[in-house]
């Protein structure tokens, strides 16, 4: 199970690679827990100057494991997914993401909490929460309308429209779109190593200052989204959407008022 996340510490960099290719790097509770542990350990380790998160050359992640959503829905603030996202949110050190292929659900949400994001041009980003009978998570309902404007955020968060790496870079969700998965990984690694050559306390201070405005409001929204997400996961609408995915059919919401 633990090899579904590969962790490598080298040259002041903690590289975390999602490694569950047969399920498109779908994230299980065990993977979230491992990621949370690694991030917390990195923050406490003076030898680590920056963190790189990737999913390899072909796929970032298909998001939360949908079988897990059915069998063991996250229970709120003490769940493994919340521990991971909290560790990312609280991390004092810079985080760089390298995204190639699909980045679905939390795979896109988590990018909003990284410091630098590199994408392959043909990456496919998508937040199909409403499509699954769920709701936006971990601050995206606050961050995306502010970043993109209400109209475009509605397309992404309510209709669950997918968008490319090229668009993510144009819209400011990513720093740069590159021509291939390998070029994306190389660029992200180069930039993460660049952080490692800077003065660590100055980097941490700059990150803290840049993220301070609106942080308490963001925390409040994250908690509200988390509570609602947990309720929605147990709703008949989500049950229909999740069983439709398992049965490889379109969901039918026509019976819901
Ligand atoms: N949870 C669990 N399993 C998943 C998964 C997920 N989120 N995403 C993909 N898989 C599994 C598929 O069931 C399939 O398993 P199988 O080979 O045992 O049947 C395998 O991964 C490959 O997926 P497939 O859909 O055939 O790959 P694709 O390249 O055609 O499409 C995605 C890739 C990511 C676009 C597509 O799998 C997808 O949309 N997945 C669901 C994403 C999602 O809704 N995530 C939750 C958001 S909250």
GROMACS .gro file of N, CA, C and O in nm, residues 58 60 97-104 107-108 111 117-126 147-148 152 156 161-181 184:
model
  196
   58UNK      N    1   0.241   1.070  -1.698
   58UNK     CA    2   0.117   1.047  -1.775
   58UNK      C    3  -0.011   1.087  -1.703
   58UNK      O    4  -0.113   1.112  -1.766
   60UNK      N    5  -0.164   1.288  -1.327
   60UNK     CA    6  -0.143   1.345  -1.194
   60UNK      C    7  -0.227   1.263  -1.096
   60UNK      O    8  -0.174   1.179  -1.025
   97UNK      N    9   0.407   2.187  -0.775
   97UNK     CA   10   0.335   2.072  -0.832
   97UNK      C   11   0.369   2.058  -0.980
   97UNK      O   12   0.385   2.158  -1.051
   98UNK      N   13   0.381   1.933  -1.024
   98UNK     CA   14   0.402   1.901  -1.166
   98UNK      C   15   0.283   1.817  -1.212
   98UNK      O   16   0.262   1.707  -1.159
   99UNK      N   17   0.206   1.868  -1.307
   99UNK     CA   18   0.081   1.803  -1.346
   99UNK      C   19   0.086   1.764  -1.494
   99UNK      O   20   0.095   1.850  -1.582
  100UNK      N   21   0.078   1.634  -1.518
  100UNK     CA   22   0.063   1.584  -1.656
  100UNK      C   23  -0.059   1.494  -1.658
  100UNK      O   24  -0.090   1.428  -1.559
  101UNK      N   25  -0.131   1.494  -1.770
  101UNK     CA   26  -0.250   1.408  -1.780
  101UNK      C   27  -0.363   1.459  -1.693
  101UNK      O   28  -0.371   1.576  -1.660
  102UNK      N   29  -0.453   1.366  -1.648
  102UNK     CA   30  -0.568   1.411  -1.569
  102UNK      C   31  -0.530   1.458  -1.428
  102UNK      O   32  -0.442   1.400  -1.364
  103UNK      N   33  -0.596   1.565  -1.386
  103UNK     CA   34  -0.589   1.612  -1.247
  103UNK      C   35  -0.733   1.642  -1.209
  103UNK      O   36  -0.786   1.748  -1.237
  104UNK      N   37  -0.798   1.542  -1.148
  104UNK     CA   38  -0.943   1.550  -1.126
  104UNK      C   39  -0.971   1.572  -0.977
  104UNK      O   40  -0.898   1.524  -0.891
  107UNK      N   41  -0.729   1.660  -0.712
  107UNK     CA   42  -0.608   1.678  -0.792
  107UNK      C   43  -0.598   1.819  -0.846
  107UNK      O   44  -0.487   1.872  -0.866
  108UNK      N   45  -0.712   1.883  -0.872
  108UNK     CA   46  -0.710   2.025  -0.911
  108UNK      C   47  -0.716   2.114  -0.787
  108UNK      O   48  -0.642   2.212  -0.776
  111UNK      N   49  -0.395   2.207  -0.613
  111UNK     CA   50  -0.305   2.300  -0.683
  111UNK      C   51  -0.323   2.443  -0.634
  111UNK      O   52  -0.230   2.524  -0.638
  117UNK      N   53   0.298   2.596  -0.983
  117UNK     CA   54   0.232   2.483  -1.049
  117UNK      C   55   0.277   2.480  -1.195
  117UNK      O   56   0.264   2.580  -1.267
  118UNK      N   57   0.329   2.366  -1.240
  118UNK     CA   58   0.366   2.347  -1.380
  118UNK      C   59   0.278   2.236  -1.437
  118UNK      O   60   0.254   2.135  -1.370
  119UNK      N   61   0.229   2.257  -1.558
  119UNK     CA   62   0.134   2.164  -1.618
  119UNK      C   63   0.180   2.129  -1.759
  119UNK      O   64   0.245   2.210  -1.826
  120UNK      N   65   0.142   2.011  -1.804
  120UNK     CA   66   0.164   1.983  -1.946
  120UNK      C   67   0.048   2.050  -2.022
  120UNK      O   68  -0.062   2.063  -1.969
  121UNK      N   69   0.076   2.095  -2.145
  121UNK     CA   70  -0.027   2.170  -2.220
  121UNK      C   71  -0.156   2.092  -2.231
  121UNK      O   72  -0.264   2.146  -2.224
  122UNK      N   73  -0.143   1.959  -2.250
  122UNK     CA   74  -0.263   1.879  -2.271
  122UNK      C   75  -0.314   1.814  -2.142
  122UNK      O   76  -0.396   1.722  -2.147
  123UNK      N   77  -0.267   1.862  -2.028
  123UNK     CA   78  -0.322   1.812  -1.901
  123UNK      C   79  -0.473   1.837  -1.901
  123UNK      O   80  -0.522   1.929  -1.967
  124UNK      N   81  -0.547   1.752  -1.827
  124UNK     CA   82  -0.693   1.767  -1.821
  124UNK      C   83  -0.732   1.790  -1.674
  124UNK      O   84  -0.721   1.700  -1.593
  125UNK      N   85  -0.770   1.913  -1.646
  125UNK     CA   86  -0.806   1.946  -1.507
  125UNK      C   87  -0.958   1.954  -1.497
  125UNK      O   88  -1.025   2.002  -1.589
  126UNK      N   89  -1.009   1.907  -1.386
  126UNK     CA   90  -1.156   1.904  -1.373
  126UNK      C   91  -1.197   1.891  -1.226
  126UNK      O   92  -1.131   1.818  -1.151
  147UNK      N   93  -1.017   3.431  -0.823
  147UNK     CA   94  -0.909   3.422  -0.921
  147UNK      C   95  -0.960   3.437  -1.064
  147UNK      O   96  -0.896   3.503  -1.147
  148UNK      N   97  -1.076   3.377  -1.093
  148UNK     CA   98  -1.121   3.366  -1.232
  148UNK      C   99  -1.243   3.451  -1.263
  148UNK      O  100  -1.281   3.461  -1.380
  152UNK      N  101  -1.665   3.234  -1.492
  152UNK     CA  102  -1.580   3.120  -1.530
  152UNK      C  103  -1.574   3.016  -1.416
  152UNK      O  104  -1.576   2.895  -1.442
  156UNK      N  105  -1.654   2.593  -1.403
  156UNK     CA  106  -1.563   2.490  -1.352
  156UNK      C  107  -1.619   2.419  -1.230
  156UNK      O  108  -1.607   2.297  -1.217
  161UNK      N  109  -1.690   2.158  -1.577
  161UNK     CA  110  -1.624   2.154  -1.709
  161UNK      C  111  -1.475   2.128  -1.693
  161UNK      O  112  -1.411   2.184  -1.602
  162UNK      N  113  -1.420   2.050  -1.783
  162UNK     CA  114  -1.276   2.027  -1.778
  162UNK      C  115  -1.204   2.140  -1.852
  162UNK      O  116  -1.263   2.210  -1.934
  163UNK      N  117  -1.077   2.158  -1.819
  163UNK     CA  118  -0.996   2.258  -1.888
  163UNK      C  119  -0.854   2.207  -1.901
  163UNK      O  120  -0.811   2.118  -1.827
  164UNK      N  121  -0.783   2.263  -1.999
  164UNK     CA  122  -0.650   2.210  -2.032
  164UNK      C  123  -0.541   2.278  -1.948
  164UNK      O  124  -0.564   2.382  -1.885
  165UNK      N  125  -0.423   2.218  -1.954
  165UNK     CA  126  -0.307   2.281  -1.890
  165UNK      C  127  -0.281   2.419  -1.947
  165UNK      O  128  -0.248   2.513  -1.874
  166UNK      N  129  -0.297   2.429  -2.079
  166UNK     CA  130  -0.278   2.559  -2.146
  166UNK      C  131  -0.371   2.664  -2.083
  166UNK      O  132  -0.328   2.776  -2.052
  167UNK      N  133  -0.499   2.627  -2.065
  167UNK     CA  134  -0.594   2.721  -2.005
  167UNK      C  135  -0.558   2.751  -1.860
  167UNK      O  136  -0.566   2.865  -1.816
  168UNK      N  137  -0.516   2.647  -1.786
  168UNK     CA  138  -0.479   2.668  -1.646
  168UNK      C  139  -0.368   2.773  -1.635
  168UNK      O  140  -0.370   2.858  -1.544
  169UNK      N  141  -0.273   2.769  -1.727
  169UNK     CA  142  -0.164   2.867  -1.724
  169UNK      C  143  -0.216   3.006  -1.763
  169UNK      O  144  -0.181   3.106  -1.700
  170UNK      N  145  -0.303   3.011  -1.865
  170UNK     CA  146  -0.359   3.142  -1.906
  170UNK      C  147  -0.439   3.206  -1.792
  170UNK      O  148  -0.440   3.327  -1.776
  171UNK      N  149  -0.508   3.123  -1.714
  171UNK     CA  150  -0.597   3.175  -1.610
  171UNK      C  151  -0.524   3.200  -1.477
  171UNK      O  152  -0.586   3.242  -1.379
  172UNK      N  153  -0.397   3.166  -1.469
  172UNK     CA  154  -0.323   3.192  -1.345
  172UNK      C  155  -0.335   3.083  -1.240
  172UNK      O  156  -0.290   3.099  -1.127
  173UNK      N  157  -0.393   2.967  -1.279
  173UNK     CA  158  -0.395   2.853  -1.186
  173UNK      C  159  -0.257   2.786  -1.188
  173UNK      O  160  -0.212   2.730  -1.089
  174UNK      N  161  -0.191   2.793  -1.304
  174UNK     CA  162  -0.057   2.736  -1.318
  174UNK      C  163   0.040   2.845  -1.365
  174UNK      O  164   0.000   2.943  -1.427
  175UNK      N  165   0.168   2.824  -1.335
  175UNK     CA  166   0.270   2.920  -1.378
  175UNK      C  167   0.302   2.909  -1.526
  175UNK      O  168   0.326   3.009  -1.593
  176UNK      N  169   0.306   2.783  -1.575
  176UNK     CA  170   0.351   2.762  -1.714
  176UNK      C  171   0.299   2.628  -1.763
  176UNK      O  172   0.292   2.531  -1.686
  177UNK      N  173   0.264   2.625  -1.892
  177UNK     CA  174   0.227   2.498  -1.955
  177UNK      C  175   0.342   2.454  -2.046
  177UNK      O  176   0.396   2.535  -2.122
  178UNK      N  177   0.378   2.327  -2.036
  178UNK     CA  178   0.493   2.277  -2.112
  178UNK      C  179   0.449   2.168  -2.208
  178UNK      O  180   0.340   2.114  -2.197
  179UNK      N  181   0.541   2.136  -2.301
  179UNK     CA  182   0.504   2.051  -2.414
  179UNK      C  183   0.488   1.904  -2.386
  179UNK      O  184   0.426   1.833  -2.464
  180UNK      N  185   0.542   1.854  -2.275
  180UNK     CA  186   0.530   1.711  -2.248
  180UNK      C  187   0.532   1.688  -2.097
  180UNK      O  188   0.570   1.778  -2.020
  181UNK      N  189   0.493   1.567  -2.059
  181UNK     CA  190   0.496   1.531  -1.917
  181UNK      C  191   0.637   1.540  -1.860
  181UNK      O  192   0.658   1.592  -1.750
  184UNK      N  193   0.747   1.892  -1.810
  184UNK     CA  194   0.677   1.948  -1.694
  184UNK      C  195   0.746   1.907  -1.564
  184UNK      O  196   0.771   1.990  -1.476
   0.00000   0.00000   0.00000
